[in-house]
Amino acid sequence: MKQKGIFYLLKKSYFFAKENRKNFIFYVIGSILFCVVGAITPLFVAKELLAITGGLWEQLFMAALLVFGFEFLRAFLNFLNGKNSQRFFRNTLKNIQLKVAEEILKIKTEDFTKASSGYFIERISNDSSKIADIFKDLNTYITRIIVNVGILISIFILNIYVFILYCFFLTFLYFIQYQKNKAYQINDQIMREKRERATSLMTELVRGSMDIKVLNAEDAFLEEAEKRIVDLNEARYHMFDTNRLYRFLYDNAKNLLDFIFILLAITLIRNNLLSIATAVVVFNYRNQVMLTLDYVGNLMEKTREFTLSASRVFQIIDSDGISKESFGTKQKKKIAGDFSFQNVSFQYEKGIPVLKNVSFEIPKNHTVSFVGRSGAGKSTVFNLLAKLYEVEDGTIRIDGIDIKELDKDSLRGNISIISQSPYIFNMSIRENFKIVKKGVQDEEIIEACKAACLHDYIMSLPDGYDTLVGEGGITLSGGQRQRLAIARALIQKTEIILFDEATSALDNETQLQIQKAIENMKGEYTILIIAHRLSTIINSDKIILMDKGEIKGEGSHKELLKSNTLYQKLYALELEKEIH
Ligand code: ADP
């Protein structure tokens, strides 16, 4: 990934802040006011101080009053600006996060599966906030630096010797800060990588917790998690150690400044080159002046972090090295449901063909079963039809139109995939329907659930349709999840339904209900089933037998049983399984 320039990235980032232009303008005006007050008032204080004659107590009183007045005004403006900046920051962050989420959903399956979920989560959360932060940070540090420059000029007017002393220490502190930043950059890069590794594993752990348990792999997983967390912690400790060392040097340099200041002030006061009141005022501002370099350092650091995070986020938004799905422009709101594969060949990895010259036709409203050994390429047919992967050779047509030409809604809006273990969202059952179809009525949901043989079960739950299903639908059984996915497809009224029958042994009752749910859809939809059970095979209009990426037979159950030796073998195997 090539890192882009800061101004280019700022300009691009401002696009997300545009909607809040009003807040932004108020924010900038507030900051300018803050700068003016911050930089001009000390000058005024300095002039007033130099003009005060009177006795020592009177001078000290005036000095204290002026400093208090100035600080109060600054704090007040800061307070007013804070509220505005929060609103601006939050809205900008929301815009960026939504855009990243939108673009993540467009990423091609092959690129998406290559990256870890930690990679995407980091970009939506951490990196996006760094982009939104930059407007706040730039404003904060630039205004503070300007204010401090104003204070330094005031000190120059008040006393040149103190000014020289401060400038000397500023240079010294800058050197320490510079070294610290250099070390920080290296450590931060390492820490980010380690954090991404740890986050990824934790996401896997949460997502795959059931499988980890069943695999009895808790120890191995926890061991790996420990390794990654320890790794991350080591990077953190190293970073803290380095920071502590520089903090130690920095603090002591400041202590040394205090010591030298007192010596210098005594000498200057003795020689009538500095009044006590002025000494009090300039001493009061020493820490603030020394912070100038902290601010410069922070500004540099924040812009560096921003550049890194913005490059990562815009890599996703601008598809830099990441490919996005593309669709045609042809619109077909309602399709009939005929489709065909014509000489389709496909490979996931170069040199490993998965489908070889596959051709078949399926008329609308037919139910067709795909059978064949595991790895034969059955799921790949589904993946290509839903364009989760793009076909390389050959053509897939729906209602005679090449799917490459169809726009997204015409294609995906007409196809549902019910996988072996469908993902049910961690919401209530009702919300699971509402999220896939805006404005869906309760009656429609109930009707679909009845057709999917799920309504009675839902009604038996204490909260009925408002029952929460847990992450991924964990509180539902595999069969219930599949039936819910069937109901989801019915709600969407997609013409083509791709159903991947669960290989896992479902109890007879569940199997019967799923079977009944499919029976309810037959004749109205084009249904493709990856079949693992005899009952499904026998009832379908056509069976397509696949082996090693090729079609090895096509026809009704009876026809294949009569003439196809591979089918006979598979059927005998199935039969044996059913009996046992
Ligand atoms: P089936 O559904 O008949 O069991 P699949 O279509 O799932 O078979 O798989 C066909 C072949 O493609 C298998 O050898 C499998 O390993 C491979 N395959 C499936 N999905 C991917 C993927 N995302 N990346 C790489 N290879 C894959």
XYZ file of C-alpha atoms and ligand atoms in Angstrom:
607
model
C 0.000 0.000 0.000
C 1.425 3.354 -1.059
C 0.986 6.077 1.501
C -0.560 9.262 0.132
C 0.364 12.837 1.063
C -1.237 14.494 4.060
C -2.965 17.264 2.104
C -4.440 14.838 -0.383
C -5.779 12.707 2.478
C -7.076 15.734 4.387
C -8.961 16.899 1.336
C -10.491 13.477 0.882
C -11.357 13.246 4.567
C -13.007 16.644 4.555
C -15.550 15.189 2.166
C -16.994 13.242 5.120
C -17.103 16.351 7.270
C -18.910 18.395 4.632
C -22.371 17.561 5.841
C -21.503 19.295 9.112
C -20.151 22.386 7.459
C -22.093 24.677 9.795
C -20.565 23.080 12.864
C -17.184 23.181 11.199
C -17.425 26.883 10.407
C -18.477 27.698 13.984
C -15.677 25.521 15.196
C -13.094 27.331 13.066
C -14.466 30.767 14.051
C -14.311 29.707 17.713
C -10.727 28.601 17.231
C -9.704 31.820 15.494
C -11.226 33.759 18.385
C -9.377 31.520 20.776
C -6.125 32.245 18.935
C -6.729 35.969 18.884
C -7.566 36.104 22.570
C -4.804 33.654 23.401
C -2.100 35.400 21.430
C -3.092 39.078 21.837
C -4.067 39.131 25.512
C -0.592 38.192 26.811
C 0.816 41.035 24.709
C -1.665 43.370 26.330
C -0.789 41.946 29.764
C 2.907 42.467 29.009
C 2.362 46.092 28.010
C 0.217 46.760 31.073
C 2.789 45.152 33.328
C 5.597 47.269 31.946
C 3.461 50.379 32.437
C 2.626 49.687 36.093
C 4.561 51.868 38.429
C 3.357 51.815 42.085
C 4.743 49.597 44.835
C 5.672 45.889 44.759
C 2.343 44.682 46.231
C 0.348 46.733 43.777
C 2.414 45.372 40.908
C 1.981 41.779 42.113
C -1.765 42.249 42.530
C -2.138 43.643 39.008
C 0.001 40.858 37.579
C -2.152 38.209 39.281
C -5.369 39.882 38.154
C -4.262 40.173 34.531
C -3.044 36.578 34.382
C -6.304 35.362 35.938
C -8.417 37.396 33.515
C -6.503 36.127 30.517
C -6.609 32.487 31.594
C -10.331 32.699 32.357
C -11.141 34.087 28.929
C -9.113 31.370 27.245
C -10.721 28.577 29.285
C -14.178 29.982 28.543
C -13.605 30.021 24.784
C -12.215 26.530 24.966
C -15.341 25.398 26.812
C -17.634 26.881 24.163
C -15.673 25.322 21.335
C -15.619 21.873 22.934
C -19.336 21.260 22.477
C -19.283 22.192 18.819
C -16.266 20.049 18.125
C -17.893 16.951 19.659
C -20.905 17.247 17.373
C -18.689 17.766 14.364
C -16.402 14.895 15.316
C -19.199 12.378 15.982
C -21.035 13.130 12.741
C -17.883 12.918 10.676
C -16.964 9.627 12.315
C -20.425 8.239 11.575
C -20.094 9.204 7.901
C -16.686 7.573 7.582
C -17.710 4.395 9.378
C -20.829 3.983 7.254
C -18.841 4.501 4.068
C -16.209 1.948 5.110
C -18.965 -0.531 6.059
C -20.680 0.058 2.710
C -17.450 -0.496 0.805
C -16.543 -3.608 2.801
C -19.824 -5.151 1.701
C -18.812 -4.564 -1.927
C -15.469 -6.335 -1.721
C -15.125 -9.375 -3.953
C -15.494 -12.652 -2.081
C -11.977 -13.830 -2.954
C -10.383 -10.646 -1.573
C -12.675 -10.597 1.428
C -11.865 -14.147 2.446
C -8.131 -13.499 2.140
C -8.182 -10.828 4.867
C -8.964 -11.456 8.517
C -11.979 -9.952 10.233
C -9.557 -8.076 12.525
C -8.302 -6.257 9.436
C -11.759 -4.884 8.666
C -12.766 -4.229 12.279
C -9.599 -2.138 12.802
C -10.453 -0.043 9.761
C -14.042 0.540 10.793
C -13.232 1.381 14.393
C -9.700 2.553 15.138
C -8.630 3.924 11.768
C -11.933 5.684 11.122
C -11.758 7.513 14.453
C -8.207 8.610 13.683
C -9.510 10.295 10.523
C -12.350 12.041 12.347
C -9.887 12.981 15.112
C -7.585 14.857 12.790
C -9.890 17.861 12.409
C -10.091 18.191 16.179
C -6.386 17.554 16.656
C -5.229 19.962 13.958
C -7.431 22.611 15.467
C -6.368 21.970 19.056
C -2.651 21.874 18.447
C -2.419 24.625 15.849
C -4.417 27.040 18.037
C -2.325 26.147 21.079
C 0.901 26.629 19.175
C -0.278 30.056 17.950
C -1.283 31.036 21.501
C 2.097 29.955 22.824
C 3.909 31.901 20.140
C 1.911 34.938 21.365
C 3.050 34.240 24.905
C 6.658 33.886 23.753
C 6.493 37.246 21.953
C 5.106 38.767 25.170
C 8.029 37.315 27.104
C 10.394 38.731 24.489
C 8.845 42.172 25.083
C 8.961 41.754 28.860
C 12.490 40.444 29.198
C 14.980 39.429 26.537
C 17.151 37.336 28.932
C 14.248 35.162 30.020
C 13.223 34.873 26.379
C 16.695 33.599 25.421
C 16.655 31.105 28.304
C 13.247 29.790 27.217
C 14.327 29.517 23.599
C 17.434 27.588 24.596
C 15.376 25.087 26.609
C 12.780 24.843 23.898
C 15.476 23.720 21.465
C 16.811 21.260 24.004
C 13.351 19.824 24.697
C 12.622 19.673 20.992
C 15.623 17.429 20.526
C 14.310 15.039 23.210
C 10.821 15.142 21.724
C 12.132 14.459 18.239
C 14.007 11.366 19.374
C 10.948 10.204 21.287
C 8.717 10.566 18.248
C 11.116 8.617 16.082
C 11.099 5.746 18.566
C 7.320 6.005 18.948
C 6.694 5.670 15.225
C 8.598 2.411 15.001
C 6.953 1.045 18.151
C 3.489 2.122 17.042
C 3.786 0.352 13.701
C 4.818 -2.851 15.456
C 2.016 -2.461 17.989
C -0.640 -2.005 15.322
C 0.408 -5.204 13.603
C 0.393 -7.125 16.879
C -2.978 -5.679 17.840
C -4.471 -6.705 14.519
C -3.194 -10.257 15.043
C -4.640 -10.403 18.557
C -8.003 -8.906 17.496
C -8.241 -11.370 14.606
C -7.739 -14.368 16.829
C -10.214 -13.095 19.388
C -12.815 -12.614 16.668
C -12.191 -16.173 15.470
C -12.471 -17.376 19.036
C -15.830 -15.712 19.572
C -17.190 -16.644 16.162
C -15.981 -20.216 16.221
C -16.537 -20.831 19.920
C -18.921 -23.741 19.351
C -16.549 -25.492 16.989
C -13.612 -24.860 19.284
C -15.539 -26.565 22.081
C -16.575 -29.490 19.946
C -13.052 -29.854 18.604
C -11.878 -29.771 22.213
C -9.374 -27.202 21.025
C -9.820 -24.699 23.859
C -6.283 -25.227 25.166
C -4.643 -24.831 21.786
C -6.692 -21.726 21.043
C -6.038 -20.168 24.425
C -2.345 -20.945 24.070
C -2.277 -19.140 20.724
C -4.338 -16.289 22.200
C -1.868 -16.015 25.072
C 1.027 -15.951 22.639
C -0.532 -13.127 20.644
C -1.589 -11.110 23.694
C 1.841 -11.545 25.296
C 3.344 -10.466 22.001
C 1.138 -7.386 21.947
C 1.899 -6.654 25.592
C 5.630 -6.940 24.962
C 5.273 -4.368 22.203
C 3.257 -2.206 24.602
C 5.819 -2.543 27.414
C 8.569 -1.650 25.023
C 6.615 1.401 23.961
C 5.868 2.417 27.557
C 9.517 1.879 28.561
C 10.730 4.072 25.733
C 8.115 6.692 26.558
C 9.014 6.592 30.247
C 12.677 7.108 29.501
C 11.978 10.157 27.379
C 9.458 11.443 29.922
C 12.174 11.169 32.591
C 14.626 13.135 30.476
C 11.973 15.660 29.570
C 10.750 16.241 33.144
C 14.262 16.685 34.441
C 15.132 19.098 31.679
C 12.135 21.123 32.892
C 13.317 20.899 36.508
C 16.686 22.143 35.380
C 14.973 25.040 33.636
C 13.216 26.002 36.894
C 16.508 25.959 38.727
C 18.323 28.059 36.134
C 15.359 30.427 35.882
C 15.517 31.159 39.608
C 19.266 31.804 39.416
C 18.776 34.060 36.385
C 15.814 35.899 37.947
C 17.789 36.597 41.152
C 20.676 38.015 39.126
C 18.370 40.103 36.902
C 16.281 41.462 39.802
C 19.436 42.349 41.723
C 20.694 44.264 38.714
C 17.332 45.959 38.143
C 16.910 44.207 34.793
C 13.653 42.483 35.840
C 10.811 43.465 38.162
C 9.475 40.919 40.663
C 5.934 41.117 39.192
C 7.262 40.405 35.681
C 9.354 37.556 37.075
C 6.199 36.032 38.621
C 4.279 36.317 35.348
C 6.982 34.861 33.094
C 7.667 32.105 35.618
C 3.955 31.277 35.629
C 4.059 30.760 31.859
C 7.213 28.638 31.728
C 5.398 25.304 31.654
C 2.964 26.507 29.076
C 5.751 27.789 26.846
C 7.658 24.535 27.189
C 4.492 22.693 26.147
C 4.821 24.344 22.731
C 7.087 21.557 21.643
C 4.798 18.952 23.114
C 2.138 20.457 20.910
C 4.409 20.464 17.869
C 5.367 16.870 18.644
C 1.752 15.855 19.144
C 0.740 17.606 15.956
C 3.397 15.728 14.035
C 2.389 12.482 15.685
C -1.307 12.957 15.070
C -0.761 13.829 11.417
C 1.454 10.771 11.046
C -1.155 8.527 12.650
C -3.805 10.156 10.490
C -1.807 9.575 7.310
C -1.388 5.916 8.176
C -5.015 5.367 9.192
C -6.437 7.416 6.313
C -4.295 5.485 3.814
C -5.670 2.236 5.244
C -9.269 3.436 5.155
C -9.030 4.949 1.673
C -7.415 1.748 0.480
C -10.798 0.138 1.101
C -12.914 3.054 -0.078
C -10.884 3.631 -3.263
C -10.384 -0.102 -3.967
C -6.614 0.297 -3.874
C -5.323 -3.268 -4.246
C -8.752 -4.571 -3.247
C -11.255 -5.511 -5.912
C -14.911 -4.669 -5.627
C -17.831 -6.472 -7.129
C -19.106 -5.094 -10.394
C -22.523 -5.500 -11.916
C -24.135 -4.742 -15.227
C -26.792 -2.133 -15.840
C -29.670 -4.200 -17.141
C -32.698 -4.048 -14.884
C -35.182 -6.846 -14.514
C -37.399 -6.322 -11.531
C -39.211 -9.615 -11.684
C -37.622 -12.579 -13.352
C -39.403 -15.750 -14.465
C -36.704 -18.025 -13.061
C -35.313 -19.925 -16.076
C -31.602 -20.225 -16.050
C -28.741 -21.964 -17.714
C -25.021 -22.641 -17.472
C -23.261 -22.765 -20.802
C -19.725 -24.188 -20.992
C -18.879 -22.760 -17.578
C -15.361 -23.380 -16.277
C -14.074 -21.990 -13.017
C -11.145 -22.147 -10.623
C -10.657 -20.562 -7.186
C -6.896 -21.000 -7.308
C -4.886 -20.784 -10.504
C -4.236 -24.199 -11.974
C -6.869 -26.038 -9.886
C -10.011 -26.288 -12.042
C -13.171 -26.739 -9.988
C -15.797 -26.620 -12.734
C -14.973 -27.938 -16.182
C -17.145 -26.976 -19.106
C -20.416 -27.315 -17.204
C -23.648 -26.840 -19.159
C -27.249 -27.357 -18.091
C -30.627 -25.716 -18.366
C -33.283 -25.340 -15.707
C -36.784 -24.190 -16.650
C -38.649 -21.866 -14.306
C -40.480 -23.284 -11.302
C -38.648 -26.598 -11.511
C -36.999 -28.264 -8.567
C -33.590 -29.643 -9.401
C -31.265 -31.592 -7.145
C -27.500 -31.609 -7.438
C -25.861 -34.740 -6.205
C -22.289 -35.924 -6.115
C -19.406 -36.560 -3.807
C -18.096 -33.842 -1.547
C -15.829 -31.483 -3.482
C -17.565 -32.225 -6.784
C -18.331 -28.519 -7.329
C -22.005 -28.333 -6.310
C -21.648 -25.321 -3.967
C -19.494 -23.644 -6.583
C -22.469 -23.727 -8.983
C -24.457 -21.815 -6.323
C -21.616 -19.367 -5.689
C -21.353 -18.557 -9.378
C -25.077 -18.203 -9.881
C -25.339 -15.683 -7.032
C -22.171 -14.030 -8.422
C -20.320 -14.446 -5.149
C -17.499 -15.380 -7.524
C -17.303 -14.301 -11.129
C -17.349 -16.857 -13.850
C -14.229 -16.841 -16.007
C -15.191 -19.015 -18.965
C -18.657 -19.589 -20.293
C -21.978 -17.911 -19.594
C -24.637 -18.097 -16.920
C -28.017 -16.830 -18.025
C -31.158 -15.960 -16.109
C -34.250 -15.589 -18.302
C -31.856 -15.609 -21.235
C -29.811 -12.660 -19.940
C -26.107 -13.066 -19.130
C -25.846 -12.430 -15.369
C -22.864 -10.150 -16.081
C -25.301 -7.715 -17.665
C -27.803 -7.644 -14.811
C -27.595 -4.961 -12.149
C -27.179 -5.945 -8.502
C -30.847 -5.772 -7.503
C -32.036 -7.701 -10.542
C -29.605 -10.506 -9.766
C -29.303 -10.728 -5.992
C -32.846 -9.501 -5.433
C -34.069 -12.563 -7.295
C -31.882 -15.227 -5.724
C -31.783 -16.575 -2.173
C -29.193 -18.955 -0.831
C -30.113 -21.109 2.115
C -26.795 -22.502 3.228
C -26.204 -25.471 5.494
C -25.788 -23.195 8.433
C -27.427 -19.891 7.564
C -26.362 -16.792 9.440
C -29.234 -15.456 11.494
C -28.678 -11.968 12.878
C -28.486 -11.345 16.595
C -31.866 -9.654 16.783
C -35.409 -10.767 17.465
C -37.035 -13.152 14.981
C -39.282 -10.341 13.747
C -36.309 -8.001 13.258
C -34.519 -10.698 11.273
C -37.277 -10.341 8.705
C -37.505 -6.564 8.889
C -33.805 -6.151 8.177
C -34.025 -8.071 4.906
C -37.206 -6.383 3.749
C -38.033 -2.849 4.764
C -41.609 -2.281 5.873
C -42.597 -5.946 5.870
C -45.923 -6.521 7.635
C -46.405 -8.943 10.511
C -48.968 -10.918 8.502
C -46.394 -11.522 5.747
C -43.863 -12.725 8.306
C -46.357 -15.107 9.871
C -47.436 -16.443 6.494
C -43.807 -17.101 5.493
C -43.068 -18.785 8.818
C -46.133 -20.981 8.438
C -44.996 -22.044 4.959
C -41.525 -22.721 6.361
C -43.080 -24.847 9.172
C -41.634 -22.556 11.816
C -44.674 -20.632 13.038
C -45.793 -23.184 15.629
C -42.341 -23.370 17.138
C -42.057 -19.555 17.346
C -45.469 -19.338 18.998
C -44.367 -21.872 21.605
C -41.603 -19.472 22.742
C -42.506 -17.142 25.622
C -41.623 -14.042 23.584
C -42.910 -15.404 20.265
C -41.699 -13.345 17.315
C -39.840 -11.018 19.697
C -37.508 -13.779 20.863
C -33.836 -12.879 20.573
C -31.867 -15.532 18.700
C -28.309 -14.818 19.888
C -25.237 -14.269 17.749
C -25.541 -16.100 14.435
C -28.867 -17.517 15.634
C -27.109 -19.656 18.205
C -30.241 -20.293 20.283
C -31.907 -21.964 17.297
C -31.216 -25.501 16.133
C -29.630 -26.114 12.726
C -33.004 -27.171 11.317
C -34.771 -24.131 12.781
C -32.122 -21.852 11.355
C -32.603 -23.383 7.930
C -36.360 -22.979 8.185
C -35.934 -19.370 9.254
C -33.719 -18.837 6.223
C -36.413 -20.443 4.058
C -38.981 -18.039 5.526
C -36.557 -15.162 4.851
C -36.352 -16.242 1.213
C -40.138 -16.493 1.013
C -40.486 -12.983 2.416
C -38.096 -11.647 -0.197
C -40.097 -13.473 -2.841
C -36.976 -14.342 -4.814
C -37.759 -16.470 -7.831
C -34.688 -18.660 -7.524
C -33.968 -20.430 -4.273
C -30.691 -22.247 -3.754
C -30.911 -24.690 -0.916
C -27.902 -26.463 0.523
C -29.297 -29.334 2.504
C -27.582 -29.851 5.846
C -25.253 -32.834 5.763
C -25.411 -33.207 9.504
C -27.961 -35.728 10.657
C -31.079 -33.780 11.562
C -33.709 -35.598 13.567
C -36.539 -37.099 11.565
C -39.075 -34.549 12.737
C -36.885 -31.610 11.651
C -36.067 -33.283 8.366
C -39.733 -33.813 7.691
C -40.531 -30.184 8.450
C -37.802 -28.889 6.155
C -38.998 -31.269 3.507
C -42.517 -29.974 3.983
C -41.280 -26.369 3.787
C -39.619 -27.120 0.461
C -42.702 -28.973 -0.756
C -44.690 -25.816 0.051
C -42.467 -23.821 -2.306
C -42.413 -26.307 -5.182
C -43.950 -25.248 -8.450
C -43.908 -21.573 -7.510
C -40.182 -21.075 -7.402
C -37.155 -22.391 -9.239
C -35.472 -24.426 -6.554
C -31.979 -25.846 -6.682
C -31.027 -28.253 -3.966
C -27.669 -29.670 -3.044
C -29.113 -32.947 -1.899
C -27.686 -35.248 0.691
C -30.807 -37.300 1.281
C -32.783 -39.751 -0.774
C -36.151 -38.211 -0.068
C -35.074 -34.924 -1.640
C -33.561 -36.594 -4.663
C -36.591 -38.712 -5.432
C -39.047 -35.830 -5.267
C -37.208 -33.445 -7.559
C -38.081 -32.783 -11.193
C -34.527 -33.343 -12.318
C -31.258 -34.588 -10.867
C -27.864 -33.346 -11.978
C -25.018 -35.642 -11.047
C -21.649 -33.983 -10.619
C -18.202 -35.430 -10.190
C -14.817 -33.691 -10.127
C -16.233 -30.493 -11.590
C -18.091 -32.190 -14.427
C -21.659 -33.198 -15.068
C -21.759 -36.962 -15.213
C -25.478 -37.469 -15.631
C -28.785 -35.660 -15.865
C -32.353 -36.884 -15.626
C -35.007 -38.184 -13.292
C -34.201 -40.500 -10.447
C -35.571 -43.465 -12.361
C -33.656 -42.663 -15.536
C -30.344 -42.229 -13.726
C -30.851 -45.320 -11.640
C -31.391 -47.302 -14.799
C -28.471 -46.093 -16.863
C -25.839 -44.321 -14.735
C -23.345 -46.488 -12.879
C -21.959 -43.633 -10.750
C -25.474 -42.722 -9.680
C -26.223 -46.338 -8.858
C -23.132 -46.441 -6.660
C -23.996 -43.184 -4.879
C -27.577 -44.296 -4.413
C -26.511 -47.611 -2.941
C -24.265 -45.739 -0.502
C -27.095 -43.388 0.480
C -29.451 -46.254 0.909
C -27.004 -47.940 3.224
C -26.740 -44.750 5.276
C -30.509 -44.381 5.486
C -30.915 -47.929 6.700
C -28.282 -47.585 9.418
P -19.240 -29.528 -3.145
O -20.255 -28.491 -2.860
O -19.635 -30.431 -4.263
O -18.817 -30.302 -1.944
P -17.504 -27.270 -3.668
O -18.098 -26.576 -4.817
O -17.715 -26.712 -2.320
O -17.915 -28.812 -3.683
O -15.938 -27.348 -3.868
C -15.311 -27.753 -5.079
C -13.806 -27.606 -4.936
O -13.462 -26.249 -4.813
C -13.256 -28.304 -3.718
O -12.058 -28.957 -4.112
C -12.957 -27.206 -2.754
O -11.815 -27.477 -1.989
C -12.680 -26.015 -3.653
N -13.133 -24.749 -3.034
C -14.366 -24.464 -2.608
N -14.436 -23.197 -2.135
C -13.201 -22.662 -2.271
C -12.614 -21.398 -2.005
N -13.321 -20.397 -1.491
N -11.313 -21.211 -2.284
C -10.582 -22.199 -2.814
N -11.063 -23.416 -3.116
C -12.362 -23.668 -2.857
